[in-house]
PDB file of C-alpha atoms and ligand atoms in Angstrom:
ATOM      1  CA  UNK A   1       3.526  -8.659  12.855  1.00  0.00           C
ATOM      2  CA  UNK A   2       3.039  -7.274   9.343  1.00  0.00           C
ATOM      3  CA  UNK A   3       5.562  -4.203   9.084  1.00  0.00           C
ATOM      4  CA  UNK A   4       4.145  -1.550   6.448  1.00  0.00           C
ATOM      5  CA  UNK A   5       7.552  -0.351   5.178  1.00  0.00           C
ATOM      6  CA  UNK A   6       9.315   1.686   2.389  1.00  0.00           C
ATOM      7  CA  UNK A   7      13.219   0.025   1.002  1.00  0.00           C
ATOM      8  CA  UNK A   8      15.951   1.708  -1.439  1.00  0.00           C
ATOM      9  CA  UNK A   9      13.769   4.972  -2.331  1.00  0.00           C
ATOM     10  CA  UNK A  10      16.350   7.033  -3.402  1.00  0.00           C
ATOM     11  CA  UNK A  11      16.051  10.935  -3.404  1.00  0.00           C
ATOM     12  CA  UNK A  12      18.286  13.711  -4.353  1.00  0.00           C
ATOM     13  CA  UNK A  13      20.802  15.778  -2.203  1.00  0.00           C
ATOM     14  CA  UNK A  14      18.032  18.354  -2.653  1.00  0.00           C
ATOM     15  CA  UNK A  15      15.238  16.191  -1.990  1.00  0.00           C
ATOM     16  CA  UNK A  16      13.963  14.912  -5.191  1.00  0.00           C
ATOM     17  CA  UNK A  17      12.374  11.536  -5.199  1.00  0.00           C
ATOM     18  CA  UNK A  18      11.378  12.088  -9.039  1.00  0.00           C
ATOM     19  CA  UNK A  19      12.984  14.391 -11.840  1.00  0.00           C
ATOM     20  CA  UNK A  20      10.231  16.605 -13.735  1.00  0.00           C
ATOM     21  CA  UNK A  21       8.341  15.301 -17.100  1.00  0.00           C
ATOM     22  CA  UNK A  22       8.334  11.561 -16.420  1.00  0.00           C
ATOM     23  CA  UNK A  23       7.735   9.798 -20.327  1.00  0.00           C
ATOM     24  CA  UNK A  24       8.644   6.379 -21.585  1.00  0.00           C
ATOM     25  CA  UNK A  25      12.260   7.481 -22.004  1.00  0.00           C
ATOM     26  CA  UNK A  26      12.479   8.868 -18.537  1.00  0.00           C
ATOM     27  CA  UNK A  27      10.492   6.574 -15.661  1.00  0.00           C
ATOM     28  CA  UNK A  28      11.612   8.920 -12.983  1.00  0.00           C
ATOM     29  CA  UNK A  29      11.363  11.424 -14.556  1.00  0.00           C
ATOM     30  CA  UNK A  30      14.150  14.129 -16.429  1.00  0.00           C
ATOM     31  CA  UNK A  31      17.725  13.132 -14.596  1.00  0.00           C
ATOM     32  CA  UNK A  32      15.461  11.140 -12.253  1.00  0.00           C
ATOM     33  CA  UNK A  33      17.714   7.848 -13.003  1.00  0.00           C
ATOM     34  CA  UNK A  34      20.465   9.010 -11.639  1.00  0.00           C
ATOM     35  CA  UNK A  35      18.902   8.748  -8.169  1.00  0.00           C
ATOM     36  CA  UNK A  36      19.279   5.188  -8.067  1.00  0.00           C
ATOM     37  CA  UNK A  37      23.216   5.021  -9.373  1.00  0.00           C
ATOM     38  CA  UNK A  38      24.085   3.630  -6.046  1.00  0.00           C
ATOM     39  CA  UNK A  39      21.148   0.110  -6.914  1.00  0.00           C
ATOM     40  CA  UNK A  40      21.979  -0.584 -10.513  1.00  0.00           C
ATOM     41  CA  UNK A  41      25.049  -2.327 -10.071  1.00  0.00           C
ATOM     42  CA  UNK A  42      24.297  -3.803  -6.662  1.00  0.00           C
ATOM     43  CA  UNK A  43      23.632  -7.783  -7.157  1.00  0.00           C
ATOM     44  CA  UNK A  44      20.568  -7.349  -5.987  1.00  0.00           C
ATOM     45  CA  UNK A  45      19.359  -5.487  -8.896  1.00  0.00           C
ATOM     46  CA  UNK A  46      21.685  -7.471 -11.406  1.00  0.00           C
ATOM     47  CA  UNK A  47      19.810 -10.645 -10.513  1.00  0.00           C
ATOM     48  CA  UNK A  48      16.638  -8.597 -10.518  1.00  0.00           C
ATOM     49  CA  UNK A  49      17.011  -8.016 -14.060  1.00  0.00           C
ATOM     50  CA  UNK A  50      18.862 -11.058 -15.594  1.00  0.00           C
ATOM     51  CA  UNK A  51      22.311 -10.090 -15.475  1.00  0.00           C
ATOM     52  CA  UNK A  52      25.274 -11.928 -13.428  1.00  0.00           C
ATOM     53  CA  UNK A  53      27.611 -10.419 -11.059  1.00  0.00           C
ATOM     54  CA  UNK A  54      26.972  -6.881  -9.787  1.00  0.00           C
ATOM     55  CA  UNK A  55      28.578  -5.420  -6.359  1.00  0.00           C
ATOM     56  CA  UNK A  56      28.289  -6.692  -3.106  1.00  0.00           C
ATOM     57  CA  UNK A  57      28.474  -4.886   0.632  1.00  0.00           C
ATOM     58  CA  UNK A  58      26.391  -2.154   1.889  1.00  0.00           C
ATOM     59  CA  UNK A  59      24.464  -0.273  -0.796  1.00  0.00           C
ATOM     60  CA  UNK A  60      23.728  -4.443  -1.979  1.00  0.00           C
ATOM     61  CA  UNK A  61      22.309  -5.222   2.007  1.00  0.00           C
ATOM     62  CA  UNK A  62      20.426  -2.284   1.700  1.00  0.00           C
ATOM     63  CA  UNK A  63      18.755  -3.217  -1.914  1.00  0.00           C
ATOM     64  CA  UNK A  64      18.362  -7.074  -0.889  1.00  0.00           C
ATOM     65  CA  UNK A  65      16.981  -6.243   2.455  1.00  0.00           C
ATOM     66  CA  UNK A  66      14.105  -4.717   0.846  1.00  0.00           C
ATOM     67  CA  UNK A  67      12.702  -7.732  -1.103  1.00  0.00           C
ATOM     68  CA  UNK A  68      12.934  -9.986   2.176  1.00  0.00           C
ATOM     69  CA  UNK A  69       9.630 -10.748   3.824  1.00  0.00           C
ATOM     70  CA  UNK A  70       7.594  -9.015   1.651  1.00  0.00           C
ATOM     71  CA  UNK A  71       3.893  -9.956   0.918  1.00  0.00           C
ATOM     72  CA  UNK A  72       2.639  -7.117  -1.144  1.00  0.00           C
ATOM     73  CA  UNK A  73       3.777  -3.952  -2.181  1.00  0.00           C
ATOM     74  CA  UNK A  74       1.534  -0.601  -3.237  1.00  0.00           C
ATOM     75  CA  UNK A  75       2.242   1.624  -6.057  1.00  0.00           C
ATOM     76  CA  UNK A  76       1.106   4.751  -7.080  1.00  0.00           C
ATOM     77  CA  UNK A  77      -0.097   5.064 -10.823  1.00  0.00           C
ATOM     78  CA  UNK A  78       2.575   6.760 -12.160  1.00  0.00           C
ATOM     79  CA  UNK A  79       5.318   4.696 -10.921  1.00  0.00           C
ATOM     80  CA  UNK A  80       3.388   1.929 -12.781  1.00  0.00           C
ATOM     81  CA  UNK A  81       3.297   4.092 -15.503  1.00  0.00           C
ATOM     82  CA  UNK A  82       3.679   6.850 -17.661  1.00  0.00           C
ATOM     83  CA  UNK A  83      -0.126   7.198 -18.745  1.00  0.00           C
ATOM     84  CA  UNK A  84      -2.344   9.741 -17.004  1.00  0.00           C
ATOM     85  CA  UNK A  85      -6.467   9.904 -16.862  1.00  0.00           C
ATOM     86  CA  UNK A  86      -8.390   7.082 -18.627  1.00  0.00           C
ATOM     87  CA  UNK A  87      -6.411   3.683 -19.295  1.00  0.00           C
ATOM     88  CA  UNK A  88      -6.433   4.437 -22.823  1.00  0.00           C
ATOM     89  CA  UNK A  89      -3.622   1.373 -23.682  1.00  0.00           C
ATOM     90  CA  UNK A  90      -4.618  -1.684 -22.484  1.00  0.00           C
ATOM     91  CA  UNK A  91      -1.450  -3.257 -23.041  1.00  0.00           C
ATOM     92  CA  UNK A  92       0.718  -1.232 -20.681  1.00  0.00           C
ATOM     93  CA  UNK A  93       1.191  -3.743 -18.055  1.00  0.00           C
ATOM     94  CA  UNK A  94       4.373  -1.603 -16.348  1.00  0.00           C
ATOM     95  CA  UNK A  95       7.611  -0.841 -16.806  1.00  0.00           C
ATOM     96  CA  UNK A  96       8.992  -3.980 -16.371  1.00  0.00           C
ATOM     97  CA  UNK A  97       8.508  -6.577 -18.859  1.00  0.00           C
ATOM     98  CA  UNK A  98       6.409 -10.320 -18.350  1.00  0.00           C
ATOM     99  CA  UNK A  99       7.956 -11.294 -15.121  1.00  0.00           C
ATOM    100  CA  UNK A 100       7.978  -8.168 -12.964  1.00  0.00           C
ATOM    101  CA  UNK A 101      10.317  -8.304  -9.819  1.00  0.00           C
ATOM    102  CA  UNK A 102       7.246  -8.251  -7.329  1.00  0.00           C
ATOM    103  CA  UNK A 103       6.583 -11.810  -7.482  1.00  0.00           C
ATOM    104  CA  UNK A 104       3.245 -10.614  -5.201  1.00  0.00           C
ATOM    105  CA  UNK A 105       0.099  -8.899  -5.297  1.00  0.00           C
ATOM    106  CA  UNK A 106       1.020  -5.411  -6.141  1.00  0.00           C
ATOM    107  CA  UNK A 107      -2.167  -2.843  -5.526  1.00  0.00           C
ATOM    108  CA  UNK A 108      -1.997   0.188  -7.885  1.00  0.00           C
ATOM    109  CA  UNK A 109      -3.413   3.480  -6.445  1.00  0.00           C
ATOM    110  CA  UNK A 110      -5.975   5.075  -9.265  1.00  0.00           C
ATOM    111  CA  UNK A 111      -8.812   7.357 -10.025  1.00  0.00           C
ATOM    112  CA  UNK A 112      -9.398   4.877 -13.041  1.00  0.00           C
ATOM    113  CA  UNK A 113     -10.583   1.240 -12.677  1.00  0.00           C
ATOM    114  CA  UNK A 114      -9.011  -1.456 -14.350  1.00  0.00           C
ATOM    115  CA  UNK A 115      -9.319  -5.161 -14.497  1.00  0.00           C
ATOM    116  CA  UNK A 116      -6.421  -6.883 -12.768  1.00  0.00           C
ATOM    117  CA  UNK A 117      -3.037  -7.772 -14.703  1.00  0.00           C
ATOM    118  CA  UNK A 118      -2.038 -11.443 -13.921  1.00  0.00           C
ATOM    119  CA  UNK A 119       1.662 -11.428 -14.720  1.00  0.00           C
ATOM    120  CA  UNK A 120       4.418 -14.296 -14.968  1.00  0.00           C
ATOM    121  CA  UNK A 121       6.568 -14.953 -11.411  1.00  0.00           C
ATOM    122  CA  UNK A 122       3.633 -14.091  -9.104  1.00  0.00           C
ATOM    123  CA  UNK A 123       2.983 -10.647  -9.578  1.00  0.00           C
ATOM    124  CA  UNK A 124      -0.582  -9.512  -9.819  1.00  0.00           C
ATOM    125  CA  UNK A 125      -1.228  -5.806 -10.553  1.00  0.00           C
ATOM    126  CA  UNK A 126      -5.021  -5.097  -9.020  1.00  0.00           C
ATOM    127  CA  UNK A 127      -6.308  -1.298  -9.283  1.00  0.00           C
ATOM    128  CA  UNK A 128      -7.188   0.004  -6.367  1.00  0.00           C
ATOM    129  CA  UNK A 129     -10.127   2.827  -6.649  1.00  0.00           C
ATOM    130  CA  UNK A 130     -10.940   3.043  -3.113  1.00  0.00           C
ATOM    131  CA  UNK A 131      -8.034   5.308  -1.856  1.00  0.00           C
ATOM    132  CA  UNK A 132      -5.242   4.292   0.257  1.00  0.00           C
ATOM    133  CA  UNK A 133      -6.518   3.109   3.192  1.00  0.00           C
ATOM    134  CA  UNK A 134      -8.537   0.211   1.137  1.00  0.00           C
ATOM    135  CA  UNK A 135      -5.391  -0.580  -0.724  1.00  0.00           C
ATOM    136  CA  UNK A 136      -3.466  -1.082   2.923  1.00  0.00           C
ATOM    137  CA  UNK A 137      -6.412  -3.357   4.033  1.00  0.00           C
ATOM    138  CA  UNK A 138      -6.226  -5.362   0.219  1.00  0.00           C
ATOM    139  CA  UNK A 139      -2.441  -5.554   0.644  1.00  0.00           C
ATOM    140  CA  UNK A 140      -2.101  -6.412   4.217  1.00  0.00           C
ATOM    141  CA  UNK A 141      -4.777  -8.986   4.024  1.00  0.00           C
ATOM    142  CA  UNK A 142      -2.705 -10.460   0.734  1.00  0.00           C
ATOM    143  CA  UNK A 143       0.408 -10.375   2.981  1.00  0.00           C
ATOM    144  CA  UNK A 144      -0.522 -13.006   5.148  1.00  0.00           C
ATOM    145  CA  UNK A 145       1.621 -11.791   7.954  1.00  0.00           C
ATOM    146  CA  UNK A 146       4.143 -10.910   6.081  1.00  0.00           C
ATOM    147  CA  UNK A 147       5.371  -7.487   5.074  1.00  0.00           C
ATOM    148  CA  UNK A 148       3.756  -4.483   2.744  1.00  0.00           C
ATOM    149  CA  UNK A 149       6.411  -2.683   0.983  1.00  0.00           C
ATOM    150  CA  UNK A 150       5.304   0.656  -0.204  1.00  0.00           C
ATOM    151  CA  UNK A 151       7.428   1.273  -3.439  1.00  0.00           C
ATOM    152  CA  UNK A 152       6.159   4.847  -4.313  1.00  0.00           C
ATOM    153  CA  UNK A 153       5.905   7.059  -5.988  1.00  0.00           C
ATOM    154  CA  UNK A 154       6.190  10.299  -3.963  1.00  0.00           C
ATOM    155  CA  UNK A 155       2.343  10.773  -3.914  1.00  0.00           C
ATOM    156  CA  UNK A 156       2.225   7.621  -2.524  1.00  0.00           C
ATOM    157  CA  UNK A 157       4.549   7.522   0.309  1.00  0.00           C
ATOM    158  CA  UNK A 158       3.649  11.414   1.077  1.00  0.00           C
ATOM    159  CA  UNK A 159      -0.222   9.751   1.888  1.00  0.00           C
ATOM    160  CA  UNK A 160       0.670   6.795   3.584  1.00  0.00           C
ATOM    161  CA  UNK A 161       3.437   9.000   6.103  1.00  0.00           C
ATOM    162  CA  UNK A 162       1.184  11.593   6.495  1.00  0.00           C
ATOM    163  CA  UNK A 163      -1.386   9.285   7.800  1.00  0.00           C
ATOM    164  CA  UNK A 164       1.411   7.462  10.142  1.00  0.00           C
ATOM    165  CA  UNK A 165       1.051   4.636   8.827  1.00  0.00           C
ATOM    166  CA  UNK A 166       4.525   3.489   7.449  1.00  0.00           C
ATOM    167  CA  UNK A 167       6.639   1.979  10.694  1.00  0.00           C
ATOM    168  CA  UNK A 168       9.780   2.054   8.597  1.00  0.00           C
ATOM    169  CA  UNK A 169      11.550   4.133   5.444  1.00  0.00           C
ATOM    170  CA  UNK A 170      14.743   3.391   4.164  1.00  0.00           C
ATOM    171  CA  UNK A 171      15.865   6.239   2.151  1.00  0.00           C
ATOM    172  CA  UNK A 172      19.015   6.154  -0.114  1.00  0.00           C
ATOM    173  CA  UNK A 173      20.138   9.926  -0.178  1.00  0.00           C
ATOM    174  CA  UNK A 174      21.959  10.261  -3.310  1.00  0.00           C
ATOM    175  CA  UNK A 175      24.352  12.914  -4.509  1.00  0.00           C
ATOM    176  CA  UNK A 176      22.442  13.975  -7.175  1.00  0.00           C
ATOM    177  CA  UNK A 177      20.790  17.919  -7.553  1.00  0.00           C
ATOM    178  CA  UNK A 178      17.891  17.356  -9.696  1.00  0.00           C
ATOM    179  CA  UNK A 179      16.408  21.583  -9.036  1.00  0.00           C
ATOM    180  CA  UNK A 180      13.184  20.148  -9.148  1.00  0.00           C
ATOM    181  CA  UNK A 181      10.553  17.136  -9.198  1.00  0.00           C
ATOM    182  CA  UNK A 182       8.525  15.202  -6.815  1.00  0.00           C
ATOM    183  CA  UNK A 183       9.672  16.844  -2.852  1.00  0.00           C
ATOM    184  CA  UNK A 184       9.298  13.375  -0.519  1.00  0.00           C
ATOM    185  CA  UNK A 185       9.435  15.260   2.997  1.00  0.00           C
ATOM    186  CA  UNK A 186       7.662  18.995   1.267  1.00  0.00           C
ATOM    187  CA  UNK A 187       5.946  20.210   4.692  1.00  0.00           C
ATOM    188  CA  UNK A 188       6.104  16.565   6.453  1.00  0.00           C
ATOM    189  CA  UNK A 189       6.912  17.227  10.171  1.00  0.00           C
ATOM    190  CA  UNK A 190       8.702  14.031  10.695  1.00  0.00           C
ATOM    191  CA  UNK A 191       9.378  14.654  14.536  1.00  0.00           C
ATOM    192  CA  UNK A 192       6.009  15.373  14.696  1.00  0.00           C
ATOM    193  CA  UNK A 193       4.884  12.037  12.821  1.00  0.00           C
ATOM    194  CA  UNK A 194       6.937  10.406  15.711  1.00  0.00           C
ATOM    195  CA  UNK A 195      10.084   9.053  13.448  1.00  0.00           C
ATOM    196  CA  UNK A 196      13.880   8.902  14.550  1.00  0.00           C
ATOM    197  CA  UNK A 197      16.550   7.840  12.459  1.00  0.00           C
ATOM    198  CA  UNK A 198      17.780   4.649  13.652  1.00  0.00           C
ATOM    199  CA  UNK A 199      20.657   3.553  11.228  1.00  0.00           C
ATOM    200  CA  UNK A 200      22.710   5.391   8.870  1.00  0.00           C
ATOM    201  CA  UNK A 201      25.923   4.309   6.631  1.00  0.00           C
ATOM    202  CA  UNK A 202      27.185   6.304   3.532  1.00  0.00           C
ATOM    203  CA  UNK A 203      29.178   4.961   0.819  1.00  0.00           C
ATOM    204  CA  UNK A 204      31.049   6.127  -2.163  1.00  0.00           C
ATOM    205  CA  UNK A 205      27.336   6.197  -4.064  1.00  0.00           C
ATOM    206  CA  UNK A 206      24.679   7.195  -1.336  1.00  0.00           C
ATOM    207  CA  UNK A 207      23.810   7.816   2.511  1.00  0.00           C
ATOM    208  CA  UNK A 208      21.732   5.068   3.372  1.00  0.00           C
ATOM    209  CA  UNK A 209      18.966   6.361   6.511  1.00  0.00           C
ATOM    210  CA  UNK A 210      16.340   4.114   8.261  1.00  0.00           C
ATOM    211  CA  UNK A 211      13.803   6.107  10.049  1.00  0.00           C
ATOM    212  CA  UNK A 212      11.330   4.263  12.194  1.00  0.00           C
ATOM    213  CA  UNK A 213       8.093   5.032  14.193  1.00  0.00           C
ATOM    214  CA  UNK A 214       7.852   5.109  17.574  1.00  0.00           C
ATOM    215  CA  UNK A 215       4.533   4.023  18.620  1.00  0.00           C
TER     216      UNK A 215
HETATM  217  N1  NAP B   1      13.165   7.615  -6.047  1.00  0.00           N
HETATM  218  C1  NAP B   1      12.707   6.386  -5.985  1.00  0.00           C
HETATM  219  O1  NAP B   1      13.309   5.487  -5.332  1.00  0.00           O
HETATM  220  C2  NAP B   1      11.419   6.057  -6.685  1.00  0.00           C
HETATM  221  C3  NAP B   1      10.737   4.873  -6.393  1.00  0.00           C
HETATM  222  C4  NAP B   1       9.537   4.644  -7.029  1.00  0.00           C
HETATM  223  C5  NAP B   1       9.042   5.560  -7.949  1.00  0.00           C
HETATM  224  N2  NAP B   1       9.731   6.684  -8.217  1.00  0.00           N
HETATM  225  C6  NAP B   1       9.273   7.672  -9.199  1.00  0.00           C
HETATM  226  O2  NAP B   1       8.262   8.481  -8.646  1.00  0.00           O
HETATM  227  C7  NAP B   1       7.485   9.026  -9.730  1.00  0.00           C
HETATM  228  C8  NAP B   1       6.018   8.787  -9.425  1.00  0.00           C
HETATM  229  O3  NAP B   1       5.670   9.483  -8.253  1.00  0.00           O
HETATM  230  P1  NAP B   1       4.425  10.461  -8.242  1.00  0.00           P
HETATM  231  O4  NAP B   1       4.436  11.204  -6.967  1.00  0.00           O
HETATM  232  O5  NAP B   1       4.391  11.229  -9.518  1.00  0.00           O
HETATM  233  O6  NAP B   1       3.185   9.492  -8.346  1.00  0.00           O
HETATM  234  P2  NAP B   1       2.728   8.107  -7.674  1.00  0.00           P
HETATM  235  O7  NAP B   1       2.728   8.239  -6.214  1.00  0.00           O
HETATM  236  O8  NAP B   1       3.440   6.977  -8.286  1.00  0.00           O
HETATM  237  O9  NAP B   1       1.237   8.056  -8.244  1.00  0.00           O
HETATM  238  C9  NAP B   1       0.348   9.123  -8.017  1.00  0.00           C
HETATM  239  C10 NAP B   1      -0.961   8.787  -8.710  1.00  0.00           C
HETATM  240  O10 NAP B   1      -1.527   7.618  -8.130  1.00  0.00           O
HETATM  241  C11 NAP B   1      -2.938   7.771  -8.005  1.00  0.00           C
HETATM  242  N3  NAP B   1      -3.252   7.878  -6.585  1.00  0.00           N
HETATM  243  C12 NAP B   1      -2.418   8.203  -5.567  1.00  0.00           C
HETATM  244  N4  NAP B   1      -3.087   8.185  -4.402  1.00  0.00           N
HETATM  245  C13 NAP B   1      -4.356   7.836  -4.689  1.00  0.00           C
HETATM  246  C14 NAP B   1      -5.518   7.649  -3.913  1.00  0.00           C
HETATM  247  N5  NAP B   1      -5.507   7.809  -2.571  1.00  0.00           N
HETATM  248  N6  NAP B   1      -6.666   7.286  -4.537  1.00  0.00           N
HETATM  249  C15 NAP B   1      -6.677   7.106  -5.872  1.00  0.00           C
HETATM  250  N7  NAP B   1      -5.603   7.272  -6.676  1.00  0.00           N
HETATM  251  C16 NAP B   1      -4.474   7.648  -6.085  1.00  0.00           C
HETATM  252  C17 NAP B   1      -3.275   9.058  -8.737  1.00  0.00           C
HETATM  253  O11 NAP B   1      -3.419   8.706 -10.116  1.00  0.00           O
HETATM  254  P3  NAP B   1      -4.741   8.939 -11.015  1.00  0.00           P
HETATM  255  O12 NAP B   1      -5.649   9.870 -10.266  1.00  0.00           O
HETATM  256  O13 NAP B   1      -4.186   9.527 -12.264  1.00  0.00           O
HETATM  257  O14 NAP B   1      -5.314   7.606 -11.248  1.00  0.00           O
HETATM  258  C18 NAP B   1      -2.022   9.869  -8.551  1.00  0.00           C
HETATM  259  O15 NAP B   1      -1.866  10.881  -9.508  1.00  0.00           O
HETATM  260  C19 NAP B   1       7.899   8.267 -10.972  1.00  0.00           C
HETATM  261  O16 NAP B   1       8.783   9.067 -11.734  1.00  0.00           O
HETATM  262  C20 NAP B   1       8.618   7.053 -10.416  1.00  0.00           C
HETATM  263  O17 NAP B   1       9.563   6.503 -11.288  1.00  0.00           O
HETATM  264  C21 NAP B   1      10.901   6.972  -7.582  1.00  0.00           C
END
């Protein structure tokens, strides 16, 4: 059964998925990095990005579970990117180089069409302009049984929990005050949306929760 899930989003002690003023130099936005101290030196995210070594044990299960099984994954514009409105540079192809750690079809949520972006590794970025729904029908139909992995932004996730239709969230608390940003849970009745938390583990760099759907 294809599980529509989100892995490793972090968010601040104060409930910050996103720092304020995202720009090239900042992708989540002003002290936003900081929110995923406890991934960057996991092996997971080593490999991810080239590099050898990196840490092993719980914050790494956590980061590695989330690539595992996964057939597509759905963005929201501005995690893709820092450009807003009309696609006005058509060579922004993402944050993260020619072979982009997706290595799927990756449906972008937009207002603004734009032809698809074959990358290296598997990873297609198509534009989705028919709201979210149509992007969970694209993506689950691309999955193939497998997996969608929602991997934000806030915007993003906000829709698709609001509409019950994520089954499971792993969510990296870090402890980091960011003051303001992007608020994941704002005004989200999670009780009421029918999730319990059904694993939690802290380390030295973050509380790792799962919360999952009852249905
Ligand atoms: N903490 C973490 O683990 C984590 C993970 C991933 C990302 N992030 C960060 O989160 C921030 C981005 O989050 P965000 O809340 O600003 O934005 P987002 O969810 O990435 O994207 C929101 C944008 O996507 C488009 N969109 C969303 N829903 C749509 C719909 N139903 N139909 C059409 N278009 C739709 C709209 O763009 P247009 O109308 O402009 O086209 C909207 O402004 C970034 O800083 C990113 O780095 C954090």
């Amino acid at each position: 059964m294809t599980l529509i899930r989100v892995d490793s989003f972090s968010i601040s002690l104060d409930g910050f998925g996103a720092g304020p003023g995202q720009n090239l130099e900042n992708p989540l936005g002003i002290g936003g990095r900081a929110l995923h101290n406890w991934a960057f030196p996991t092996r997971t995210f080593q490999t991810m990005f080239g590099s050898e070594g990196g840490t092993t044990g719980p914050d790494d299960d956590f980061a590695a579970r989330g690539f595992v099984n996964v057939g597509a994954w759905i963005l929201g514009r501005n995690m893709f990117g820092p450009i807003r409105g009309e696609w006005t540079d058509s060579d922004w192809k993402g944050w993260w180089g020619a072979s982009p750690p997706y290595h799927t079809p990756v449906f972008v949520l937009t207002h603004h069409s734009r032809d698809s972006i074959p990358m290296e590794g598997g990873t297609t970025f198509h534009f989705v302009t028919e709201g979210f729904s149509r992007a969970l029908e694209r993506a689950r139909a691309a999955a193939q049984g497998k997996d969608v992995r929602i991997g934000g932004g806030v915007a993003t996730i906000r829709q698709y929990l609001q509409a019950r239709l994520i089954d499971r969230m792993h969510l990296a608390i870090s402890p980091v005050i960011l003051g303001t940003g992007e608020r994941l849970l704002a005004d989200i009745d999670l009780l009421a949306l029918g999730y319990k938390c059904t694993e939690h583990v802290a380390t030295t760099n973050a509380t790792h929760v799962v919360l999952e759907r009852e249905k």
